[in-house]
């Protein structure tokens, strides 16, 4: 995490496949997380903006805001996971590429949020993918978005990943999906690849924790710190849901930290939505050592999307991740912060459409 730490997304009603995290909200329920009256009003305004933008085609003022950004693709991937040096620039201002749906292995794309987020963070991406004729599904991980599970009771990566695991398990015989995971959601994706390799057509790590066998997701974010213990000693970040005498159960950052680490290129309206919607992060799942095997995890084609203005997971750390565990393809988004689904939605969409068409 460059200088800090966090992640999360939301859920599309009527989607999801497993029914996880679909509890209904009642007026005032946002206040249960200690939200002030001012924050509650801001949250409602931000949600109204999100709904309005979701129905638009992301041209006009929104496209002008992202003009000039470039996404770069390096290689389409060899079967051995090596990365070629071939590059192609994709200006944001260009019309979104056409896609031949009949040639796709799957039209289903499952979107997994990072720490602190929920399915809600994918609203721009879902709209664009649907316009292209694909079938996106955004899931809330356990204790995220509108899932009411107490994060203090989430003790394993398997528990945290359960909505994704349930969705994959419910797929029909021979049915596959593309899974896109952001930030710490990459650990959930890796866990799913190890358990359901035959259900995942392609795995896309979006500035995410693409861990190796025997590594903890937490270690990826602390590579630039002198020691992981330094962060854990910063008690103002830690939550002790089971009492101070017990190990910490979660992490929580204040609004200013979130803005600096996650949203240095993100439009103000999306920052407003995020800062009142993000939830604390369960600590145990990202402290768990992951076991991955070539026979299962190694069978799924991996793609990595780098963001070059990322303050949470720096470009250097992202380069190290792909260097130590080369994926089949690497894409780069210039001018994108840690949350390109907000800051560079068109560039991200182009990349996802291209990945979907790779045979």
Short mmCIF file of C-alpha atoms in Angstrom, two decimals:
data_model
loop_
_atom_site.label_atom_id
_atom_site.label_comp_id
_atom_site.label_asym_id
_atom_site.label_seq_id
_atom_site.Cartn_x
_atom_site.Cartn_y
_atom_site.Cartn_z
CA UNK A 1 0.00 0.00 0.00
CA UNK A 2 2.31 2.86 -0.90
CA UNK A 3 1.69 4.90 2.22
CA UNK A 4 -1.45 3.27 3.59
CA UNK A 5 -4.27 0.73 3.31
CA UNK A 6 -8.06 -0.03 2.33
CA UNK A 7 -10.81 -1.44 -0.17
CA UNK A 8 -14.63 -2.42 -1.07
CA UNK A 9 -17.85 -2.60 -3.64
CA UNK A 10 -21.71 -3.23 -3.86
CA UNK A 11 -24.47 -5.36 -5.32
CA UNK A 12 -26.94 -5.14 -8.15
CA UNK A 13 -30.41 -6.17 -6.93
CA UNK A 14 -31.59 -9.14 -8.92
CA UNK A 15 -28.03 -10.25 -9.63
CA UNK A 16 -25.52 -12.29 -7.72
CA UNK A 17 -26.65 -15.87 -8.12
CA UNK A 18 -26.28 -16.85 -4.47
CA UNK A 19 -28.52 -14.43 -2.61
CA UNK A 20 -25.70 -13.45 -0.25
CA UNK A 21 -25.73 -9.97 1.22
CA UNK A 22 -29.16 -8.87 0.02
CA UNK A 23 -30.58 -7.68 3.29
CA UNK A 24 -32.98 -4.76 2.90
CA UNK A 25 -32.09 -1.33 4.17
CA UNK A 26 -34.64 0.65 6.10
CA UNK A 27 -34.63 4.43 6.48
CA UNK A 28 -31.97 5.50 8.92
CA UNK A 29 -30.14 2.15 8.90
CA UNK A 30 -26.95 3.84 7.65
CA UNK A 31 -26.81 5.60 10.99
CA UNK A 32 -26.10 2.29 12.71
CA UNK A 33 -22.48 2.63 11.66
CA UNK A 34 -22.13 5.89 13.55
CA UNK A 35 -22.94 8.11 10.58
CA UNK A 36 -23.64 11.75 11.33
CA UNK A 37 -26.72 13.54 9.99
CA UNK A 38 -24.50 15.46 7.58
CA UNK A 39 -22.89 12.25 6.30
CA UNK A 40 -26.26 10.56 5.90
CA UNK A 41 -27.53 13.43 3.76
CA UNK A 42 -24.29 13.39 1.71
CA UNK A 43 -24.64 9.65 1.24
CA UNK A 44 -28.19 9.98 -0.05
CA UNK A 45 -27.11 12.71 -2.46
CA UNK A 46 -24.20 10.59 -3.68
CA UNK A 47 -26.44 7.57 -4.23
CA UNK A 48 -28.82 9.74 -6.23
CA UNK A 49 -25.89 10.86 -8.37
CA UNK A 50 -24.79 7.24 -8.82
CA UNK A 51 -28.26 6.19 -9.97
CA UNK A 52 -28.43 9.10 -12.39
CA UNK A 53 -24.98 8.40 -13.85
CA UNK A 54 -25.78 4.70 -14.12
CA UNK A 55 -28.48 5.47 -16.68
CA UNK A 56 -26.19 7.61 -18.83
CA UNK A 57 -23.87 6.48 -21.63
CA UNK A 58 -20.78 8.08 -20.12
CA UNK A 59 -20.15 10.56 -22.88
CA UNK A 60 -20.35 14.37 -22.77
CA UNK A 61 -18.98 15.80 -19.53
CA UNK A 62 -17.85 12.45 -18.17
CA UNK A 63 -15.87 11.48 -21.28
CA UNK A 64 -14.29 14.93 -21.37
CA UNK A 65 -13.09 14.42 -17.83
CA UNK A 66 -11.15 11.33 -18.86
CA UNK A 67 -9.88 12.56 -22.25
CA UNK A 68 -6.15 12.23 -22.72
CA UNK A 69 -5.68 9.21 -20.47
CA UNK A 70 -4.09 6.16 -22.04
CA UNK A 71 -4.33 2.48 -21.29
CA UNK A 72 -1.48 0.29 -22.35
CA UNK A 73 -1.52 -3.36 -23.06
CA UNK A 74 1.66 -5.40 -22.90
CA UNK A 75 1.26 -8.76 -24.55
CA UNK A 76 -1.77 -10.97 -24.93
CA UNK A 77 0.02 -13.65 -23.04
CA UNK A 78 1.78 -16.82 -23.91
CA UNK A 79 0.73 -20.12 -22.49
CA UNK A 80 3.78 -20.09 -20.25
CA UNK A 81 2.77 -16.86 -18.56
CA UNK A 82 5.64 -14.86 -20.01
CA UNK A 83 5.09 -11.17 -20.72
CA UNK A 84 5.93 -9.76 -24.13
CA UNK A 85 7.09 -6.20 -24.70
CA UNK A 86 4.53 -5.36 -27.42
CA UNK A 87 2.54 -2.24 -26.51
CA UNK A 88 -0.59 -0.60 -27.84
CA UNK A 89 -2.01 2.74 -26.73
CA UNK A 90 -5.75 3.10 -26.33
CA UNK A 91 -6.84 6.76 -25.98
CA UNK A 92 -9.82 7.24 -23.67
CA UNK A 93 -11.42 9.59 -26.17
CA UNK A 94 -11.86 6.83 -28.77
CA UNK A 95 -15.22 5.14 -29.17
CA UNK A 96 -15.51 1.95 -27.13
CA UNK A 97 -14.40 -1.08 -29.18
CA UNK A 98 -17.02 -3.30 -30.76
CA UNK A 99 -17.23 -6.85 -29.50
CA UNK A 100 -18.42 -9.97 -31.35
CA UNK A 101 -20.44 -11.73 -28.70
CA UNK A 102 -20.68 -15.01 -30.61
CA UNK A 103 -16.91 -15.47 -30.38
CA UNK A 104 -16.71 -15.18 -26.60
CA UNK A 105 -16.09 -18.12 -24.32
CA UNK A 106 -18.34 -16.41 -21.78
CA UNK A 107 -20.32 -13.17 -21.54
CA UNK A 108 -20.44 -13.27 -17.75
CA UNK A 109 -18.04 -11.04 -15.82
CA UNK A 110 -18.03 -11.20 -12.02
CA UNK A 111 -16.79 -8.02 -10.31
CA UNK A 112 -15.19 -8.33 -6.86
CA UNK A 113 -14.49 -5.21 -4.82
CA UNK A 114 -11.52 -4.48 -2.63
CA UNK A 115 -11.23 -3.81 1.08
CA UNK A 116 -13.83 -1.47 2.51
CA UNK A 117 -15.82 -1.22 -0.74
CA UNK A 118 -18.92 -3.04 -1.91
CA UNK A 119 -20.64 -3.96 -5.16
CA UNK A 120 -21.76 -0.33 -5.40
CA UNK A 121 -18.32 0.83 -6.56
CA UNK A 122 -18.74 -0.93 -9.93
CA UNK A 123 -21.78 1.07 -11.10
CA UNK A 124 -19.96 2.75 -14.03
CA UNK A 125 -18.24 -0.47 -15.11
CA UNK A 126 -21.48 -2.47 -14.99
CA UNK A 127 -23.29 0.06 -17.15
CA UNK A 128 -20.57 0.03 -19.81
CA UNK A 129 -20.25 -3.75 -19.89
CA UNK A 130 -24.02 -4.14 -20.21
CA UNK A 131 -24.05 -1.68 -23.11
CA UNK A 132 -21.47 -3.87 -24.85
CA UNK A 133 -23.79 -6.89 -24.49
CA UNK A 134 -21.95 -8.59 -21.63
CA UNK A 135 -23.50 -9.84 -18.38
CA UNK A 136 -21.72 -8.26 -15.39
CA UNK A 137 -22.45 -9.33 -11.83
CA UNK A 138 -21.13 -7.38 -8.83
CA UNK A 139 -20.96 -9.18 -5.50
CA UNK A 140 -20.65 -7.98 -1.92
CA UNK A 141 -18.02 -9.92 -0.02
CA UNK A 142 -18.95 -10.99 3.50
CA UNK A 143 -19.32 -7.98 5.78
CA UNK A 144 -19.13 -5.56 2.85
CA UNK A 145 -21.59 -3.34 1.00
CA UNK A 146 -25.08 -4.19 2.23
CA UNK A 147 -24.08 -7.54 3.76
CA UNK A 148 -24.79 -7.17 7.49
CA UNK A 149 -22.22 -9.66 8.78
CA UNK A 150 -20.19 -8.22 11.66
CA UNK A 151 -16.60 -7.90 10.41
CA UNK A 152 -15.33 -8.76 13.88
CA UNK A 153 -16.66 -12.29 13.34
CA UNK A 154 -14.95 -12.84 9.96
CA UNK A 155 -11.93 -14.94 10.87
CA UNK A 156 -10.83 -16.62 7.61
CA UNK A 157 -10.31 -15.77 3.95
CA UNK A 158 -12.81 -18.49 3.07
CA UNK A 159 -15.53 -16.76 5.13
CA UNK A 160 -14.72 -13.39 3.56
CA UNK A 161 -14.82 -14.93 0.05
CA UNK A 162 -18.01 -16.94 0.60
CA UNK A 163 -20.29 -14.93 -1.75
CA UNK A 164 -17.84 -15.48 -4.63
CA UNK A 165 -17.38 -19.16 -3.76
CA UNK A 166 -21.16 -19.68 -3.57
CA UNK A 167 -21.65 -17.98 -6.93
CA UNK A 168 -19.02 -20.15 -8.65
CA UNK A 169 -20.35 -23.31 -7.01
CA UNK A 170 -23.85 -22.55 -8.33
CA UNK A 171 -22.71 -22.29 -11.97
CA UNK A 172 -23.99 -24.94 -14.35
CA UNK A 173 -21.94 -27.83 -15.70
CA UNK A 174 -19.27 -26.51 -18.05
CA UNK A 175 -20.22 -22.85 -17.41
CA UNK A 176 -17.37 -20.39 -16.93
CA UNK A 177 -17.02 -16.73 -15.97
CA UNK A 178 -14.38 -14.01 -16.06
CA UNK A 179 -13.61 -12.73 -12.56
CA UNK A 180 -12.24 -9.20 -12.02
CA UNK A 181 -10.93 -8.39 -8.54
CA UNK A 182 -9.80 -5.05 -7.13
CA UNK A 183 -7.16 -4.49 -4.42
CA UNK A 184 -7.53 -6.98 -1.53
CA UNK A 185 -10.26 -8.70 -3.52
CA UNK A 186 -7.34 -10.26 -5.39
CA UNK A 187 -6.80 -12.57 -2.41
CA UNK A 188 -10.41 -13.75 -2.68
CA UNK A 189 -9.93 -14.33 -6.40
CA UNK A 190 -6.76 -16.36 -5.81
CA UNK A 191 -8.58 -18.46 -3.20
CA UNK A 192 -11.43 -19.04 -5.67
CA UNK A 193 -8.99 -20.02 -8.45
CA UNK A 194 -7.52 -22.68 -6.17
CA UNK A 195 -10.97 -24.06 -5.31
CA UNK A 196 -12.86 -23.61 -8.62
CA UNK A 197 -10.25 -23.54 -11.42
CA UNK A 198 -12.68 -25.10 -13.90
CA UNK A 199 -15.27 -22.35 -13.38
CA UNK A 200 -12.99 -19.35 -14.08
CA UNK A 201 -12.20 -18.57 -17.71
CA UNK A 202 -9.86 -15.67 -16.94
CA UNK A 203 -8.75 -13.95 -13.74
CA UNK A 204 -8.20 -10.19 -13.89
CA UNK A 205 -6.29 -8.52 -11.05
CA UNK A 206 -7.07 -4.79 -10.98
CA UNK A 207 -4.23 -3.10 -9.03
CA UNK A 208 -4.75 -6.06 -6.74
CA UNK A 209 -2.98 -8.36 -4.31
CA UNK A 210 -1.81 -11.08 -6.68
CA UNK A 211 -0.16 -13.14 -3.96
CA UNK A 212 2.16 -16.10 -4.37
CA UNK A 213 1.91 -19.46 -2.63
CA UNK A 214 2.70 -19.07 1.06
CA UNK A 215 2.19 -15.29 1.10
CA UNK A 216 -0.27 -13.14 3.08
CA UNK A 217 -2.34 -10.49 1.26
CA UNK A 218 -1.32 -8.04 3.98
CA UNK A 219 2.35 -8.45 3.01
CA UNK A 220 1.73 -6.95 -0.44
CA UNK A 221 0.54 -3.68 1.06
CA UNK A 222 3.40 -3.42 3.52
CA UNK A 223 6.28 -3.97 1.08
CA UNK A 224 7.12 -0.27 1.13
CA UNK A 225 7.02 0.00 4.91
CA UNK A 226 9.95 -0.77 7.18
CA UNK A 227 7.86 -3.48 8.80
CA UNK A 228 4.29 -4.73 8.82
CA UNK A 229 4.46 -4.39 12.60
CA UNK A 230 4.66 -0.60 12.23
CA UNK A 231 1.15 -0.46 10.78
CA UNK A 232 -0.20 -2.87 13.37
CA UNK A 233 1.25 -0.70 16.13
CA UNK A 234 -0.70 2.32 14.85
CA UNK A 235 -3.62 1.72 17.18
CA UNK A 236 -5.74 4.50 15.68
CA UNK A 237 -6.18 2.32 12.56
CA UNK A 238 -7.13 -0.84 14.46
CA UNK A 239 -10.50 -2.07 15.67
CA UNK A 240 -10.79 -4.37 18.68
CA UNK A 241 -14.22 -5.91 18.27
CA UNK A 242 -13.55 -8.62 20.84
CA UNK A 243 -11.91 -6.37 23.43
CA UNK A 244 -8.53 -4.70 23.81
CA UNK A 245 -7.09 -7.80 25.46
CA UNK A 246 -7.74 -9.81 22.27
CA UNK A 247 -6.07 -9.42 18.83
CA UNK A 248 -7.40 -6.63 16.56
CA UNK A 249 -10.28 -7.62 14.29
CA UNK A 250 -10.37 -4.82 11.73
CA UNK A 251 -8.85 -1.74 10.13
CA UNK A 252 -10.46 1.64 9.58
CA UNK A 253 -9.06 4.82 8.07
CA UNK A 254 -10.47 8.31 8.32
CA UNK A 255 -11.85 10.26 5.37
CA UNK A 256 -8.69 12.23 4.67
CA UNK A 257 -6.56 9.08 4.59
CA UNK A 258 -9.03 7.39 2.26
CA UNK A 259 -9.01 10.36 -0.12
CA UNK A 260 -5.22 10.54 -0.23
CA UNK A 261 -4.64 6.82 -0.68
CA UNK A 262 -7.51 5.78 -2.92
CA UNK A 263 -8.94 8.75 -4.76
CA UNK A 264 -6.17 11.13 -5.84
CA UNK A 265 -7.58 11.17 -9.42
CA UNK A 266 -11.24 10.39 -8.70
CA UNK A 267 -14.11 12.85 -9.42
CA UNK A 268 -15.54 14.61 -6.36
CA UNK A 269 -18.98 13.02 -6.72
CA UNK A 270 -17.54 9.52 -6.53
CA UNK A 271 -15.36 10.46 -3.56
CA UNK A 272 -18.51 11.64 -1.78
CA UNK A 273 -20.21 8.32 -2.52
CA UNK A 274 -17.20 6.30 -1.36
CA UNK A 275 -16.32 8.15 1.82
CA UNK A 276 -19.79 7.63 3.28
CA UNK A 277 -20.23 4.08 1.96
CA UNK A 278 -16.91 2.40 2.73
CA UNK A 279 -16.85 0.12 5.74
CA UNK A 280 -14.09 -1.12 8.08
CA UNK A 281 -11.92 -3.95 6.81
CA UNK A 282 -11.87 -7.40 8.48
CA UNK A 283 -8.26 -8.00 9.44
CA UNK A 284 -8.02 -11.80 9.77
CA UNK A 285 -8.60 -12.67 6.06
CA UNK A 286 -5.74 -10.46 4.85
CA UNK A 287 -3.42 -11.84 7.53
CA UNK A 288 -3.97 -15.42 6.39
CA UNK A 289 -1.24 -17.29 4.52
CA UNK A 290 -2.56 -18.57 1.17
CA UNK A 291 -1.76 -21.98 -0.31
CA UNK A 292 -1.79 -22.07 -4.13
CA UNK A 293 -0.90 -24.95 -6.44
CA UNK A 294 0.17 -25.09 -10.13
CA UNK A 295 -2.42 -27.82 -10.73
CA UNK A 296 -5.36 -25.59 -9.72
CA UNK A 297 -4.53 -21.90 -9.34
CA UNK A 298 -1.88 -22.22 -12.05
CA UNK A 299 -4.38 -23.48 -14.63
CA UNK A 300 -6.35 -20.23 -14.80
CA UNK A 301 -5.12 -17.50 -17.17
CA UNK A 302 -4.22 -14.37 -15.21
CA UNK A 303 -4.19 -10.75 -16.39
CA UNK A 304 -2.99 -7.75 -14.40
CA UNK A 305 -4.16 -4.13 -14.77
CA UNK A 306 -1.74 -1.55 -13.38
CA UNK A 307 -2.63 2.03 -12.43
CA UNK A 308 0.30 4.40 -12.72
CA UNK A 309 -0.86 7.14 -10.33
CA UNK A 310 -1.76 4.74 -7.53
CA UNK A 311 -0.95 6.00 -4.01
CA UNK A 312 -2.21 2.87 -2.26
CA UNK A 313 -0.38 0.19 -4.20
CA UNK A 314 2.49 2.00 -5.90
CA UNK A 315 3.59 1.39 -9.49
CA UNK A 316 6.83 -0.12 -8.16
CA UNK A 317 4.99 -2.65 -6.01
CA UNK A 318 2.68 -3.53 -8.90
CA UNK A 319 5.71 -4.06 -11.16
CA UNK A 320 7.24 -6.33 -8.54
CA UNK A 321 4.06 -8.40 -8.34
CA UNK A 322 3.97 -9.09 -12.08
CA UNK A 323 7.72 -9.62 -12.25
CA UNK A 324 7.69 -12.25 -9.51
CA UNK A 325 4.58 -14.03 -10.80
CA UNK A 326 4.23 -13.20 -14.51
CA UNK A 327 0.61 -13.18 -15.75
CA UNK A 328 -0.50 -13.93 -19.30
CA UNK A 329 -1.01 -10.25 -20.03
CA UNK A 330 -0.39 -6.85 -18.46
CA UNK A 331 -2.35 -3.65 -19.07
CA UNK A 332 -1.51 -0.16 -17.83
CA UNK A 333 -3.81 2.81 -17.19
CA UNK A 334 -2.06 6.16 -17.20
CA UNK A 335 -3.57 8.74 -14.88
CA UNK A 336 -5.57 6.16 -12.95
CA UNK A 337 -5.54 6.08 -9.15
CA UNK A 338 -6.21 3.02 -6.98
CA UNK A 339 -9.86 3.05 -8.10
CA UNK A 340 -9.94 3.26 -11.92
CA UNK A 341 -13.62 2.22 -11.92
CA UNK A 342 -14.12 5.81 -10.69
CA UNK A 343 -11.13 7.71 -12.11
CA UNK A 344 -10.72 6.04 -15.54
CA UNK A 345 -13.89 4.04 -16.24
CA UNK A 346 -13.61 4.17 -20.04
CA UNK A 347 -9.99 3.01 -20.10
CA UNK A 348 -10.88 0.18 -17.72
CA UNK A 349 -13.85 -0.83 -19.84
CA UNK A 350 -11.71 -1.02 -23.00
CA UNK A 351 -9.29 -3.33 -21.25
CA UNK A 352 -12.03 -5.59 -19.91
CA UNK A 353 -13.60 -5.87 -23.37
CA UNK A 354 -10.22 -6.76 -24.82
CA UNK A 355 -9.58 -9.40 -22.16
CA UNK A 356 -13.03 -10.89 -22.78
CA UNK A 357 -12.13 -11.42 -26.45
CA UNK A 358 -8.75 -13.08 -25.87
CA UNK A 359 -8.99 -16.69 -26.98
#
